[in-house]
CSV table of C-alpha atoms in Angstrom, one decimal:
chain,number,residue,atom,x,y,z
A,1,MET,CA,94.5,105.7,90.6
A,2,SER,CA,95.6,103.1,92.8
A,3,VAL,CA,95.7,103.7,96.5
A,4,LEU,CA,96.7,101.9,99.7
A,5,LYS,CA,94.5,103.1,102.3
A,6,ARG,CA,96.3,103.8,105.7
A,7,PRO,CA,95.2,105.6,109.0
A,8,GLU,CA,98.0,108.0,108.5
A,9,GLY,CA,96.4,109.1,105.2
A,10,ASP,CA,96.4,107.7,101.5
A,11,LEU,CA,99.4,106.2,99.9
A,12,TYR,CA,99.3,106.5,95.7
A,13,TYR,CA,100.7,103.5,93.7
A,14,ASP,CA,100.8,102.5,90.2
A,15,VAL,CA,101.4,99.2,88.9
A,16,CYS,CA,102.6,98.7,84.8
A,17,ASP,CA,102.4,94.9,84.3
A,18,ILE,CA,102.4,94.2,80.7
A,19,VAL,CA,104.8,91.6,80.6
A,20,PRO,CA,103.7,88.7,78.5
A,21,PRO,CA,102.3,85.4,80.4
A,22,TRP,CA,105.3,83.1,78.7
A,23,VAL,CA,107.9,85.4,80.5
A,24,ALA,CA,108.6,83.7,83.9
A,25,PRO,CA,109.9,84.5,86.2
A,26,LYS,CA,108.2,87.7,86.4
A,27,GLU,CA,110.1,90.1,88.6
A,28,THR,CA,109.0,93.4,90.2
A,29,ILE,CA,111.1,96.3,90.3
A,30,LEU,CA,109.7,99.2,92.8
A,31,PHE,CA,110.7,102.8,92.2
A,32,LEU,CA,110.5,105.0,95.0
A,33,ASN,CA,110.5,108.6,94.6
A,34,GLY,CA,112.8,111.3,96.2
A,35,LEU,CA,112.0,114.2,98.0
A,36,ALA,CA,110.2,117.1,96.7
A,37,ILE,CA,109.1,114.7,93.4
A,38,ASP,CA,106.9,112.4,92.9
A,39,SER,CA,106.5,109.0,91.0
A,40,ASP,CA,106.5,110.4,87.3
A,41,ILE,CA,110.0,110.8,87.7
A,42,TRP,CA,110.2,107.1,86.7
A,43,VAL,CA,108.1,107.2,83.6
A,44,THR,CA,110.9,107.4,81.0
A,45,TRP,CA,112.1,104.0,82.3
A,46,LEU,CA,108.7,102.4,81.4
A,47,PRO,CA,109.4,101.7,77.8
A,48,THR,CA,112.9,100.0,78.3
A,49,LEU,CA,111.5,97.7,81.2
A,50,ALA,CA,108.1,97.1,81.2
A,51,ASP,CA,108.5,94.3,78.7
A,52,ARG,CA,110.6,92.1,81.1
A,53,TYR,CA,109.4,93.5,84.6
A,54,ARG,CA,106.5,94.5,86.6
A,55,ILE,CA,106.8,97.7,87.3
A,56,VAL,CA,105.4,99.6,90.8
A,57,ARG,CA,106.0,103.5,91.4
A,58,THR,CA,104.7,105.0,94.5
A,59,ASP,CA,104.3,108.6,95.8
A,60,LEU,CA,105.9,108.9,99.2
A,61,ARG,CA,103.8,110.2,101.9
A,62,GLY,CA,103.7,114.1,101.4
A,63,PHE,CA,104.3,114.1,97.4
A,64,GLY,CA,102.6,113.8,94.5
A,65,ARG,CA,99.2,112.2,94.6
A,66,SER,CA,99.9,110.7,98.4
A,67,PHE,CA,98.3,112.2,101.5
A,68,VAL,CA,100.1,115.4,102.3
A,69,PRO,CA,99.9,115.9,106.3
A,70,ALA,CA,98.7,119.1,107.9
A,71,LYS,CA,101.5,121.9,108.3
A,72,GLY,CA,103.2,121.1,112.0
A,73,ALA,CA,102.2,117.3,111.5
A,74,ALA,CA,105.0,115.1,113.2
A,75,TRP,CA,107.0,113.2,110.6
A,76,SER,CA,108.9,110.1,111.4
A,77,ILE,CA,110.6,107.5,109.2
A,78,GLU,CA,107.7,104.9,109.7
A,79,LEU,CA,105.1,107.4,108.9
A,80,ILE,CA,107.0,108.0,105.3
């Protein structure tokens, strides 16, 4: 499990990088989950895209494997 340590709480992310080394340039696709769902929503895209693109999937703060703020915590766009 990959985690970005942040003062506001850890953020989970997963990198799938199986692009052959002779494929250049290696581009990255960033998948962001929506509300009330986690990064696993994008798993079905991996077989279609992973041989050509580096795939990064994240769980936004408050969802999935990322830090869930305490009840009543102040939310903002910057925090998410």
